[in-house]
mmCIF file of C-alpha atoms in Angstrom:
data_model
loop_
_atom_site.group_PDB
_atom_site.id
_atom_site.type_symbol
_atom_site.label_atom_id
_atom_site.label_comp_id
_atom_site.label_asym_id
_atom_site.label_seq_id
_atom_site.Cartn_x
_atom_site.Cartn_y
_atom_site.Cartn_z
ATOM 1 C CA MET O 21 20.971 20.514 -3.399
ATOM 2 C CA LYS O 22 18.865 19.014 -6.205
ATOM 3 C CA LEU O 23 15.733 19.575 -4.131
ATOM 4 C CA LYS O 24 16.703 23.189 -3.530
ATOM 5 C CA LEU O 25 17.412 23.769 -7.214
ATOM 6 C CA ALA O 26 14.107 22.206 -8.231
ATOM 7 C CA SER O 27 12.242 24.374 -5.726
ATOM 8 C CA ALA O 28 14.030 27.466 -6.980
ATOM 9 C CA ALA O 29 13.137 26.627 -10.578
ATOM 10 C CA ILE O 30 9.477 26.151 -9.681
ATOM 11 C CA GLY O 31 9.525 29.405 -7.720
ATOM 12 C CA ALA O 32 10.866 31.241 -10.766
ATOM 13 C CA LEU O 33 8.054 29.796 -12.862
ATOM 14 C CA LEU O 34 5.490 31.000 -10.369
ATOM 15 C CA ALA O 35 6.879 34.511 -10.360
ATOM 16 C CA ALA O 36 6.088 34.789 -14.054
ATOM 17 C CA SER O 37 2.733 33.005 -13.896
ATOM 18 C CA PRO O 38 -0.830 34.206 -13.295
ATOM 19 C CA ALA O 39 -2.833 33.068 -10.273
ATOM 20 C CA LEU O 40 -3.065 29.302 -10.197
ATOM 21 C CA ALA O 41 -5.875 26.927 -9.346
ATOM 22 C CA ASP O 42 -5.536 24.424 -6.535
ATOM 23 C CA LEU O 43 -3.952 21.043 -7.156
ATOM 24 C CA VAL O 44 -6.722 18.540 -6.444
ATOM 25 C CA PHE O 45 -6.136 15.209 -4.692
ATOM 26 C CA PRO O 46 -9.317 13.185 -4.072
ATOM 27 C CA ASP O 47 -9.338 10.944 -1.011
ATOM 28 C CA LEU O 48 -11.601 7.935 -1.554
ATOM 29 C CA SER O 49 -11.809 7.194 2.151
ATOM 30 C CA TYR O 50 -13.797 4.859 4.336
ATOM 31 C CA ARG O 51 -14.499 6.068 7.842
ATOM 32 C CA THR O 52 -17.561 3.849 8.164
ATOM 33 C CA GLY O 53 -18.247 0.125 7.845
ATOM 34 C CA PRO O 54 -16.335 -2.981 8.936
ATOM 35 C CA PHE O 55 -13.034 -1.743 7.482
ATOM 36 C CA ALA O 56 -13.117 1.738 9.015
ATOM 37 C CA ALA O 57 -10.436 0.846 11.570
ATOM 38 C CA GLY O 58 -7.929 0.731 8.707
ATOM 39 C CA GLY O 59 -9.463 3.427 6.532
ATOM 40 C CA ILE O 60 -9.528 6.149 9.205
ATOM 41 C CA PRO O 61 -5.818 6.313 10.121
ATOM 42 C CA PHE O 62 -4.740 6.000 6.484
ATOM 43 C CA SER O 63 -7.006 8.885 5.456
ATOM 44 C CA ASP O 64 -5.857 10.972 8.427
ATOM 45 C CA GLY O 65 -2.218 10.574 7.428
ATOM 46 C CA TYR O 66 -2.955 11.187 3.757
ATOM 47 C CA GLN O 67 -4.830 14.410 4.380
ATOM 48 C CA ASP O 68 -2.575 15.722 7.147
ATOM 49 C CA TYR O 69 0.482 15.567 4.896
ATOM 50 C CA PHE O 70 -1.146 17.697 2.212
ATOM 51 C CA THR O 71 -2.210 20.164 4.907
ATOM 52 C CA LEU O 72 1.370 20.220 6.204
ATOM 53 C CA VAL O 73 2.697 21.019 2.739
ATOM 54 C CA ASN O 74 0.170 23.850 2.434
ATOM 55 C CA GLU O 75 0.825 25.318 5.890
ATOM 56 C CA ARG O 76 4.581 24.863 6.131
ATOM 57 C CA ASP O 77 5.653 25.149 2.499
ATOM 58 C CA GLY O 78 2.929 27.274 0.938
ATOM 59 C CA GLY O 79 1.748 24.388 -1.211
ATOM 60 C CA ILE O 80 3.402 22.322 -3.917
ATOM 61 C CA GLY O 81 5.605 24.584 -5.956
ATOM 62 C CA GLY O 82 3.629 27.491 -4.497
ATOM 63 C CA VAL O 83 0.234 26.048 -5.426
ATOM 64 C CA LYS O 84 -2.067 24.897 -2.642
ATOM 65 C CA ALA O 85 -3.199 21.294 -2.554
ATOM 66 C CA ARG O 86 -6.924 20.658 -2.110
ATOM 67 C CA VAL O 87 -8.093 17.289 -0.813
ATOM 68 C CA ILE O 88 -11.629 16.198 -1.679
ATOM 69 C CA GLU O 89 -12.765 13.431 0.645
ATOM 70 C CA CYS O 90 -15.461 11.043 -0.551
ATOM 71 C CA GLU O 91 -16.735 8.178 1.619
ATOM 72 C CA THR O 92 -16.757 4.752 -0.046
ATOM 73 C CA ALA O 93 -17.299 2.508 3.015
ATOM 74 C CA TYR O 94 -14.937 0.115 1.157
ATOM 75 C CA ASN O 95 -17.806 -0.539 -1.236
ATOM 76 C CA THR O 96 -16.832 -0.920 -4.880
ATOM 77 C CA GLU O 97 -19.999 0.677 -6.264
ATOM 78 C CA LYS O 98 -19.654 3.667 -3.938
ATOM 79 C CA GLY O 99 -15.974 3.938 -4.863
ATOM 80 C CA VAL O 100 -16.843 4.239 -8.546
ATOM 81 C CA GLU O 101 -19.526 6.816 -7.678
ATOM 82 C CA CYS O 102 -16.925 8.836 -5.758
ATOM 83 C CA TYR O 103 -14.599 8.715 -8.743
ATOM 84 C CA GLU O 104 -17.292 9.955 -11.109
ATOM 85 C CA ALA O 105 -18.310 12.700 -8.649
ATOM 86 C CA THR O 106 -14.781 14.058 -8.174
ATOM 87 C CA LYS O 107 -12.910 13.576 -11.440
ATOM 88 C CA GLY O 108 -14.334 16.768 -12.916
ATOM 89 C CA GLU O 109 -12.821 18.826 -10.097
ATOM 90 C CA GLY O 110 -9.408 18.613 -11.737
ATOM 91 C CA ALA O 111 -8.314 15.429 -9.962
ATOM 92 C CA LEU O 112 -4.610 14.706 -10.414
ATOM 93 C CA ILE O 113 -4.421 11.205 -8.943
ATOM 94 C CA TYR O 114 -6.607 8.581 -7.288
ATOM 95 C CA GLN O 115 -5.591 6.297 -4.414
ATOM 96 C CA PRO O 116 -8.704 4.214 -3.612
ATOM 97 C CA LEU O 117 -7.207 1.904 -0.926
ATOM 98 C CA SER O 118 -9.289 -0.967 -2.284
ATOM 99 C CA THR O 119 -8.440 -3.700 -4.767
ATOM 100 C CA GLY O 120 -12.104 -4.069 -5.757
ATOM 101 C CA ILE O 121 -12.438 -0.368 -6.541
ATOM 102 C CA THR O 122 -9.079 -0.446 -8.307
ATOM 103 C CA TYR O 123 -10.167 -3.147 -10.754
ATOM 104 C CA GLN O 124 -13.225 -1.072 -11.682
ATOM 105 C CA LEU O 125 -11.243 2.155 -12.044
ATOM 106 C CA ILE O 126 -8.415 0.874 -14.242
ATOM 107 C CA PRO O 127 -10.392 1.146 -17.523
ATOM 108 C CA LYS O 128 -11.962 4.416 -16.377
ATOM 109 C CA VAL O 129 -8.728 6.224 -15.521
ATOM 110 C CA SER O 130 -7.175 4.904 -18.729
ATOM 111 C CA ALA O 131 -10.010 6.474 -20.731
ATOM 112 C CA ASP O 132 -10.090 9.687 -18.674
ATOM 113 C CA LYS O 133 -6.271 9.956 -18.553
ATOM 114 C CA ILE O 134 -5.976 10.326 -14.785
ATOM 115 C CA PRO O 135 -3.251 8.370 -12.968
ATOM 116 C CA LEU O 136 -4.147 5.714 -10.420
ATOM 117 C CA HIS O 137 -1.759 4.835 -7.602
ATOM 118 C CA THR O 138 -2.480 1.545 -5.844
ATOM 119 C CA MET O 139 0.321 1.494 -3.310
ATOM 120 C CA GLY O 140 0.931 -2.115 -2.370
ATOM 121 C CA TYR O 141 -2.475 -3.370 -3.518
ATOM 122 C CA GLY O 142 -4.703 -3.562 -6.590
ATOM 123 C CA ARG O 143 -3.892 -5.332 -9.818
ATOM 124 C CA THR O 144 -0.363 -6.630 -9.391
ATOM 125 C CA SER O 145 0.497 -6.848 -13.088
ATOM 126 C CA ALA O 146 -0.089 -3.092 -13.405
ATOM 127 C CA THR O 147 3.577 -2.867 -12.500
ATOM 128 C CA ASN O 148 4.122 -3.388 -16.255
ATOM 129 C CA GLY O 149 4.109 0.181 -17.560
ATOM 130 C CA ARG O 150 4.259 -1.023 -21.161
ATOM 131 C CA VAL O 151 0.622 -2.125 -20.756
ATOM 132 C CA PHE O 152 -0.747 -0.004 -17.895
ATOM 133 C CA GLU O 153 0.096 3.561 -18.839
ATOM 134 C CA TRP O 154 -2.065 5.204 -16.154
ATOM 135 C CA VAL O 155 -1.643 2.770 -13.248
ATOM 136 C CA PHE O 156 1.203 2.646 -10.720
ATOM 137 C CA ASN O 157 1.682 0.386 -7.683
ATOM 138 C CA TYR O 158 5.091 1.392 -6.304
ATOM 139 C CA PRO O 159 6.879 0.814 -3.973
ATOM 140 C CA ALA O 160 5.707 -2.836 -4.013
ATOM 141 C CA ASN O 161 2.819 -5.129 -4.944
ATOM 142 C CA TYR O 162 1.105 -8.241 -3.592
ATOM 143 C CA TRP O 163 3.202 -10.709 -5.536
ATOM 144 C CA ASP O 164 6.270 -8.984 -4.123
ATOM 145 C CA ALA O 165 4.764 -9.342 -0.649
ATOM 146 C CA ALA O 166 4.145 -13.052 -1.066
ATOM 147 C CA SER O 167 7.708 -13.585 -2.230
ATOM 148 C CA VAL O 168 9.161 -11.433 0.574
ATOM 149 C CA ALA O 169 7.307 -13.605 3.105
ATOM 150 C CA ILE O 170 8.651 -16.794 1.540
ATOM 151 C CA ASN O 171 12.192 -15.410 1.338
ATOM 152 C CA TYR O 172 11.957 -14.525 5.023
ATOM 153 C CA LEU O 173 10.820 -18.062 5.828
ATOM 154 C CA LEU O 174 13.634 -19.493 3.723
ATOM 155 C CA ASP O 175 16.118 -17.464 5.728
ATOM 156 C CA GLU O 176 14.514 -18.621 8.986
ATOM 157 C CA ASN O 177 14.681 -22.270 7.894
ATOM 158 C CA GLY O 178 18.242 -22.588 6.687
ATOM 159 C CA GLY O 179 17.376 -21.913 3.051
ATOM 160 C CA SER O 180 14.904 -24.778 2.619
ATOM 161 C CA LEU O 181 11.132 -25.093 2.916
ATOM 162 C CA GLU O 182 11.045 -28.633 1.508
ATOM 163 C CA GLY O 183 8.180 -30.551 3.108
ATOM 164 C CA LYS O 184 6.865 -27.575 5.075
ATOM 165 C CA LYS O 185 3.132 -26.897 5.251
ATOM 166 C CA ILE O 186 2.011 -23.315 4.670
ATOM 167 C CA ALA O 187 -1.607 -22.166 4.925
ATOM 168 C CA LEU O 188 -2.931 -18.968 3.360
ATOM 169 C CA LEU O 189 -5.842 -17.445 5.283
ATOM 170 C CA TYR O 190 -7.272 -14.858 2.919
ATOM 171 C CA HIS O 191 -10.101 -12.382 2.502
ATOM 172 C CA ASN O 192 -12.371 -14.001 -0.083
ATOM 173 C CA SER O 193 -12.191 -11.148 -2.579
ATOM 174 C CA ALA O 194 -10.005 -9.931 -5.437
ATOM 175 C CA TYR O 195 -7.676 -8.510 -2.778
ATOM 176 C CA GLY O 196 -7.265 -11.729 -0.860
ATOM 177 C CA LYS O 197 -6.815 -13.861 -3.975
ATOM 178 C CA GLU O 198 -3.964 -11.739 -5.398
ATOM 179 C CA PRO O 199 -1.036 -13.644 -3.805
ATOM 180 C CA ILE O 200 -2.254 -17.137 -4.703
ATOM 181 C CA PRO O 201 -0.494 -17.476 -8.113
ATOM 182 C CA THR O 202 2.826 -16.388 -6.609
ATOM 183 C CA LEU O 203 2.564 -18.660 -3.586
ATOM 184 C CA GLU O 204 1.672 -21.594 -5.855
ATOM 185 C CA ALA O 205 4.650 -20.899 -8.132
ATOM 186 C CA LEU O 206 6.953 -20.562 -5.136
ATOM 187 C CA ALA O 207 5.563 -23.804 -3.684
ATOM 188 C CA ALA O 208 6.587 -25.598 -6.878
ATOM 189 C CA LYS O 209 10.046 -24.047 -6.646
ATOM 190 C CA HIS O 210 10.706 -24.610 -2.935
ATOM 191 C CA GLY O 211 8.789 -27.807 -2.214
ATOM 192 C CA TYR O 212 6.321 -26.653 0.417
ATOM 193 C CA SER O 213 2.631 -27.553 0.356
ATOM 194 C CA LEU O 214 0.054 -24.764 0.237
ATOM 195 C CA SER O 215 -3.466 -24.904 1.615
ATOM 196 C CA LEU O 216 -5.984 -22.155 0.862
ATOM 197 C CA LEU O 217 -8.453 -20.964 3.502
ATOM 198 C CA PRO O 218 -10.853 -18.267 2.231
ATOM 199 C CA VAL O 219 -12.720 -16.093 4.729
ATOM 200 C CA ASP O 220 -15.896 -14.411 3.544
ATOM 201 C CA SER O 221 -16.166 -10.652 4.066
ATOM 202 C CA PRO O 222 -16.099 -8.965 6.495
ATOM 203 C CA GLY O 223 -14.385 -11.869 8.277
ATOM 204 C CA GLN O 224 -16.056 -12.115 11.663
ATOM 205 C CA GLU O 225 -16.745 -15.842 11.318
ATOM 206 C CA GLN O 226 -13.584 -17.969 11.123
ATOM 207 C CA LYS O 227 -14.280 -20.929 13.404
ATOM 208 C CA SER O 228 -14.153 -23.527 10.625
ATOM 209 C CA GLN O 229 -10.897 -22.173 9.191
ATOM 210 C CA TRP O 230 -9.120 -22.312 12.546
ATOM 211 C CA LEU O 231 -10.500 -25.762 13.280
ATOM 212 C CA GLN O 232 -8.905 -26.835 9.998
ATOM 213 C CA ILE O 233 -5.641 -25.160 10.983
ATOM 214 C CA ARG O 234 -5.711 -26.947 14.347
ATOM 215 C CA ARG O 235 -6.385 -30.247 12.588
ATOM 216 C CA GLU O 236 -3.790 -29.885 9.789
ATOM 217 C CA ARG O 237 -1.168 -28.107 11.915
ATOM 218 C CA PRO O 238 0.611 -26.086 9.217
ATOM 219 C CA ASP O 239 4.114 -24.877 9.999
ATOM 220 C CA VAL O 240 3.190 -21.322 9.037
ATOM 221 C CA VAL O 241 -0.027 -19.394 8.491
ATOM 222 C CA LEU O 242 0.146 -16.439 6.128
ATOM 223 C CA MET O 243 -2.749 -13.965 6.220
ATOM 224 C CA TRP O 244 -4.118 -11.640 3.557
ATOM 225 C CA GLY O 245 -6.695 -9.906 5.749
ATOM 226 C CA TRP O 246 -8.204 -6.495 6.297
ATOM 227 C CA GLY O 247 -10.317 -4.793 8.923
ATOM 228 C CA VAL O 248 -12.164 -6.892 11.465
ATOM 229 C CA MET O 249 -10.936 -10.097 9.821
ATOM 230 C CA ASN O 250 -7.436 -9.485 11.201
ATOM 231 C CA GLN O 251 -8.589 -8.946 14.778
ATOM 232 C CA VAL O 252 -10.723 -12.088 14.693
ATOM 233 C CA ALA O 253 -7.907 -14.148 13.178
ATOM 234 C CA VAL O 254 -5.376 -13.113 15.813
ATOM 235 C CA GLN O 255 -7.854 -13.955 18.581
ATOM 236 C CA GLU O 256 -8.736 -17.305 16.983
ATOM 237 C CA ALA O 257 -5.039 -18.138 16.655
ATOM 238 C CA ALA O 258 -4.637 -17.406 20.346
ATOM 239 C CA ASN O 259 -7.670 -19.536 21.176
ATOM 240 C CA ILE O 260 -6.141 -22.646 19.575
ATOM 241 C CA ARG O 261 -2.676 -21.714 20.867
ATOM 242 C CA PHE O 262 -1.169 -21.455 17.411
ATOM 243 C CA PRO O 263 2.408 -20.154 17.792
ATOM 244 C CA MET O 264 2.207 -16.437 17.068
ATOM 245 C CA GLU O 265 5.761 -16.340 15.739
ATOM 246 C CA ASN O 266 4.559 -18.642 12.928
ATOM 247 C CA PHE O 267 1.592 -16.423 12.043
ATOM 248 C CA ILE O 268 2.527 -13.749 9.480
ATOM 249 C CA GLY O 269 0.162 -11.169 8.016
ATOM 250 C CA ASN O 270 0.745 -9.088 4.928
ATOM 251 C CA TRP O 271 1.175 -5.314 5.194
ATOM 252 C CA TRP O 272 -2.589 -4.742 5.458
ATOM 253 C CA ALA O 273 -2.719 -7.140 8.394
ATOM 254 C CA GLY O 274 -0.109 -5.519 10.594
ATOM 255 C CA ALA O 275 -1.497 -2.411 12.280
ATOM 256 C CA GLU O 276 -2.000 -1.689 15.967
ATOM 257 C CA HIS O 277 -5.756 -2.228 15.887
ATOM 258 C CA ASP O 278 -5.229 -5.717 14.439
ATOM 259 C CA VAL O 279 -3.473 -6.946 17.562
ATOM 260 C CA THR O 280 -4.454 -4.810 20.566
ATOM 261 C CA PRO O 281 -7.913 -6.426 21.073
ATOM 262 C CA ALA O 282 -6.188 -9.753 21.861
ATOM 263 C CA GLY O 283 -3.979 -8.171 24.525
ATOM 264 C CA MET O 284 -0.893 -10.139 25.541
ATOM 265 C CA ALA O 285 -2.132 -13.147 23.556
ATOM 266 C CA ALA O 286 -1.095 -11.327 20.354
ATOM 267 C CA ASN O 287 2.518 -11.053 21.473
ATOM 268 C CA GLY O 288 4.918 -12.338 18.813
ATOM 269 C CA TYR O 289 2.540 -12.024 15.847
ATOM 270 C CA LYS O 290 4.395 -10.948 12.716
ATOM 271 C CA SER O 291 3.511 -8.975 9.618
ATOM 272 C CA LEU O 292 5.079 -7.479 6.546
ATOM 273 C CA ASN O 293 5.469 -3.750 6.063
ATOM 274 C CA MET O 294 6.312 -1.780 2.946
ATOM 275 C CA ASN O 295 7.621 1.106 5.082
ATOM 276 C CA ARG O 296 9.252 1.581 8.447
ATOM 277 C CA ILE O 297 7.550 2.789 11.614
ATOM 278 C CA ALA O 298 9.552 5.360 13.567
ATOM 279 C CA ASP O 299 9.273 8.722 15.285
ATOM 280 C CA PHE O 300 10.082 10.615 12.114
ATOM 281 C CA PRO O 301 10.852 14.359 12.315
ATOM 282 C CA VAL O 302 7.979 15.021 9.898
ATOM 283 C CA PHE O 303 5.517 14.022 12.624
ATOM 284 C CA GLU O 304 6.654 16.916 14.774
ATOM 285 C CA ASP O 305 6.061 19.242 11.816
ATOM 286 C CA ILE O 306 2.554 17.806 11.475
ATOM 287 C CA ARG O 307 1.859 18.329 15.171
ATOM 288 C CA THR O 308 3.074 21.916 14.921
ATOM 289 C CA HIS O 309 1.697 23.085 11.584
ATOM 290 C CA VAL O 310 -1.428 20.926 11.286
ATOM 291 C CA HIS O 311 -2.711 19.669 14.625
ATOM 292 C CA GLY O 312 -1.477 22.727 16.502
ATOM 293 C CA LYS O 313 -3.613 24.895 14.239
ATOM 294 C CA GLY O 314 -6.724 22.751 14.586
ATOM 295 C CA LEU O 315 -6.429 21.488 10.997
ATOM 296 C CA ALA O 316 -6.075 17.743 11.648
ATOM 297 C CA ALA O 317 -8.124 15.401 9.483
ATOM 298 C CA GLY O 318 -8.969 13.257 12.522
ATOM 299 C CA ASP O 319 -8.778 13.505 16.288
ATOM 300 C CA GLY O 320 -4.968 13.510 16.342
ATOM 301 C CA SER O 321 -4.628 10.119 18.016
ATOM 302 C CA ASN O 322 -3.255 8.260 15.012
ATOM 303 C CA VAL O 323 -0.012 10.146 14.339
ATOM 304 C CA GLY O 324 2.865 7.693 14.046
ATOM 305 C CA LYS O 325 0.713 4.573 13.870
ATOM 306 C CA VAL O 326 1.218 2.040 11.094
ATOM 307 C CA LEU O 327 -1.582 3.078 8.746
ATOM 308 C CA TYR O 328 -1.318 6.785 9.522
ATOM 309 C CA THR O 329 2.344 6.548 8.538
ATOM 310 C CA ARG O 330 1.447 4.698 5.344
ATOM 311 C CA GLY O 331 -1.217 7.235 4.398
ATOM 312 C CA MET O 332 1.281 10.022 4.982
ATOM 313 C CA TYR O 333 3.853 8.129 2.912
ATOM 314 C CA ALA O 334 1.326 7.775 0.072
ATOM 315 C CA ALA O 335 0.716 11.529 0.137
ATOM 316 C CA MET O 336 4.453 12.198 0.288
ATOM 317 C CA LEU O 337 4.979 10.147 -2.879
ATOM 318 C CA ALA O 338 2.130 12.020 -4.581
ATOM 319 C CA VAL O 339 3.626 15.384 -3.630
ATOM 320 C CA GLU O 340 7.071 14.414 -4.874
ATOM 321 C CA ALA O 341 5.580 13.170 -8.156
ATOM 322 C CA ALA O 342 3.712 16.477 -8.501
ATOM 323 C CA LYS O 343 6.974 18.377 -7.961
ATOM 324 C CA LYS O 344 8.639 16.229 -10.595
ATOM 325 C CA ALA O 345 5.768 16.960 -13.002
ATOM 326 C CA GLN O 346 6.086 20.703 -12.355
ATOM 327 C CA GLU O 347 9.813 20.559 -12.970
ATOM 328 C CA THR O 348 9.464 18.407 -16.104
ATOM 329 C CA HIS O 349 6.759 20.497 -17.742
ATOM 330 C CA GLY O 350 7.904 23.934 -16.627
ATOM 331 C CA THR O 351 4.643 24.887 -14.979
ATOM 332 C CA ALA O 352 3.308 24.725 -11.442
ATOM 333 C CA ASN O 353 -0.292 24.365 -12.632
ATOM 334 C CA ILE O 354 -0.036 20.761 -13.746
ATOM 335 C CA THR O 355 -2.714 18.585 -15.330
ATOM 336 C CA ALA O 356 -3.476 14.938 -14.632
ATOM 337 C CA ALA O 357 -1.508 13.939 -17.724
ATOM 338 C CA MET O 358 1.485 15.908 -16.454
ATOM 339 C CA MET O 359 1.071 14.293 -13.047
ATOM 340 C CA ARG O 360 1.323 10.897 -14.741
ATOM 341 C CA ASP O 361 4.627 11.949 -16.271
ATOM 342 C CA GLY O 362 5.868 13.015 -12.862
ATOM 343 C CA MET O 363 4.903 9.647 -11.388
ATOM 344 C CA GLU O 364 6.719 7.846 -14.174
ATOM 345 C CA ALA O 365 9.877 9.903 -13.546
ATOM 346 C CA LEU O 366 9.751 9.619 -9.737
ATOM 347 C CA GLU O 367 12.898 8.603 -7.904
ATOM 348 C CA MET O 368 12.991 8.259 -4.131
ATOM 349 C CA THR O 369 16.509 8.328 -2.721
ATOM 350 C CA SER O 370 17.729 8.147 0.860
ATOM 351 C CA GLU O 371 18.774 11.780 0.616
ATOM 352 C CA MET O 372 15.282 12.828 -0.475
ATOM 353 C CA MET O 373 13.564 10.920 2.321
ATOM 354 C CA GLU O 374 15.888 12.461 4.899
ATOM 355 C CA ALA O 375 15.269 15.947 3.502
ATOM 356 C CA LEU O 376 11.519 15.302 3.767
ATOM 357 C CA GLY O 377 11.811 14.470 7.455
ATOM 358 C CA ALA O 378 11.241 10.735 6.974
ATOM 359 C CA PRO O 379 14.678 9.088 6.754
ATOM 360 C CA GLY O 380 14.437 5.472 5.663
ATOM 361 C CA ILE O 381 10.644 5.450 5.643
ATOM 362 C CA GLY O 382 10.747 3.272 2.543
ATOM 363 C CA PRO O 383 13.276 1.575 0.296
ATOM 364 C CA GLU O 384 14.987 3.569 -2.393
ATOM 365 C CA PHE O 385 13.259 3.103 -5.737
ATOM 366 C CA SER O 386 12.763 4.649 -9.132
ATOM 367 C CA VAL O 387 9.941 4.464 -11.652
ATOM 368 C CA SER O 388 10.248 4.274 -15.424
ATOM 369 C CA CYS O 389 8.126 3.860 -18.534
ATOM 370 C CA GLU O 390 8.483 0.092 -18.323
ATOM 371 C CA ALA O 391 8.430 -0.352 -14.549
ATOM 372 C CA HIS O 392 5.617 1.168 -12.465
ATOM 373 C CA GLY O 393 6.137 -1.023 -9.398
ATOM 374 C CA GLY O 394 9.150 0.219 -7.440
ATOM 375 C CA SER O 395 11.655 -2.020 -5.706
ATOM 376 C CA GLY O 396 9.175 -4.605 -4.408
ATOM 377 C CA MET O 397 10.980 -4.768 -1.078
ATOM 378 C CA GLY O 398 9.393 -5.221 2.332
ATOM 379 C CA ILE O 399 10.361 -5.790 5.944
ATOM 380 C CA VAL O 400 9.080 -8.215 8.570
ATOM 381 C CA GLN O 401 7.969 -6.710 11.862
ATOM 382 C CA GLN O 402 6.795 -8.297 15.124
ATOM 383 C CA TRP O 403 4.284 -7.142 17.727
ATOM 384 C CA ASN O 404 5.643 -6.549 21.212
ATOM 385 C CA ALA O 405 2.478 -6.595 23.307
ATOM 386 C CA ALA O 406 4.196 -5.519 26.542
ATOM 387 C CA GLU O 407 5.545 -2.364 24.912
ATOM 388 C CA GLY O 408 2.554 -1.899 22.592
ATOM 389 C CA ARG O 409 4.656 -1.408 19.478
ATOM 390 C CA TRP O 410 5.910 -3.071 16.314
ATOM 391 C CA ILE O 411 9.591 -3.968 16.160
ATOM 392 C CA ALA O 412 11.345 -4.447 12.810
ATOM 393 C CA LEU O 413 12.993 -7.872 12.619
ATOM 394 C CA THR O 414 14.654 -7.416 9.229
ATOM 395 C CA ASP O 415 16.029 -4.907 6.811
ATOM 396 C CA TYR O 416 14.256 -4.614 3.441
ATOM 397 C CA ILE O 417 13.954 -8.021 1.795
ATOM 398 C CA ALA O 418 13.929 -8.314 -1.996
ATOM 399 C CA PRO O 419 11.351 -10.498 -3.766
ATOM 400 C CA ASP O 420 12.175 -13.307 -6.172
ATOM 401 C CA GLN O 421 11.866 -11.614 -9.548
ATOM 402 C CA ASP O 422 12.755 -14.838 -11.360
ATOM 403 C CA VAL O 423 9.300 -16.072 -10.314
ATOM 404 C CA ILE O 424 7.365 -12.794 -10.255
ATOM 405 C CA ALA O 425 8.504 -11.273 -13.562
ATOM 406 C CA PRO O 426 7.118 -14.102 -15.750
ATOM 407 C CA LEU O 427 3.804 -13.987 -13.846
ATOM 408 C CA VAL O 428 3.568 -10.226 -14.400
ATOM 409 C CA GLU O 429 4.412 -10.628 -18.082
ATOM 410 C CA GLN O 430 1.820 -13.362 -18.583
ATOM 411 C CA ASP O 431 -1.009 -11.542 -16.811
ATOM 412 C CA SER O 432 -0.314 -8.110 -18.272
ATOM 413 C CA MET O 433 0.057 -9.443 -21.812
ATOM 414 C CA ALA O 434 -3.262 -11.258 -21.451
ATOM 415 C CA TYR O 435 -4.863 -7.975 -20.344
ATOM 416 C CA ALA O 436 -3.317 -6.159 -23.327
ATOM 417 C CA SER O 437 -4.638 -8.800 -25.708
ATOM 418 C CA GLU O 438 -8.138 -8.800 -24.201
ATOM 419 C CA ASN O 439 -8.343 -5.002 -24.410
ATOM 420 C CA ASN O 440 -6.556 -4.603 -27.764
ATOM 421 C CA LEU O 441 -3.832 -2.411 -26.264
ATOM 422 C CA SER O 442 -0.620 -1.449 -28.022
ATOM 423 C CA LEU O 443 2.551 -1.772 -25.962
ATOM 424 C CA ARG O 444 4.377 1.373 -24.874
ATOM 425 C CA CYS O 445 8.070 2.122 -24.288
ATOM 426 C CA GLU O 446 9.172 0.355 -27.469
#
């Protein structure tokens, strides 16, 4: 009912308004380079959802969404160039799908007053809205992910990890290094030892790391990988016969293309996910209103896959934030500053997700002035090679905020001090 009332209110606004410009959503994509296997399905899902909203619903509050795609090849310099080339088009929000690009864009979007959504990646401490006015990373961040993985392992080991050996195999970049502080703090709390195994980009050479794993025989290997690194790691794990059930990737190391090259040898590999994978009703709408009309962003083969679903989910959150901004400000022709307000007032309930054709796609969460990070929850899923699909092993697992909150406070306050920022929400 609330959704219907909001739509009616926006419709009434439109009836009394002049012709409106498009609502612009840049897509800093990467369909080329060593990380294209992840970039392509995410971009397809992101763009297809906006097209669905245009074709099925007539736009967002009656205003058509326009996606501007700009190829970054997962290159930070190109990502910044794409931002500079598109921000003048009336961009409402940026989702760069790159931690490296994110770190470069944070000061830029703060100066230009354009919101940045780094969904499950980027600078973790941006969850502190008192410091990072223009940056959001809901529904969860990397420190959440690290804690979710450890909480899962605690549950699997009778509540104790004392004396266990955990290895972190990570992409040797800002992205891959993000979970280290959390895992170190959790190691001190739970008594496990942590070894760090960096893998230089793009990650095709990992022989030495897996020789070390074979030699040291950790109980669990956690992986913060992306692109070709994931495929190589799964194959290397199989080569040394590391137990796949003890190999857990984060949510950027748990897509179909990460495991299918290894065939049956990948069976049992686990990963986190910030959202569920299912045959959601919204996919049928996309097939009908987007692909059926020849408007698909890609070749149509990615619908329902892990990263297609996540890209669609990212677009869904952007659309709902735009609706909230329209409702809050009493106009359908919103600005980037209004979009930020909508993001800060966003609330995703079970009822909303069901109404959007994606029941249970993510955890319920709400955003506020102080908290830009969502619930922080994630699930653990496992690859069934025989069936060629991911199977959820858990419900949503909450992170350990007693550990994460002080880390966020420390890092964000240091950033505020370094940049002479005044705190908000006070």
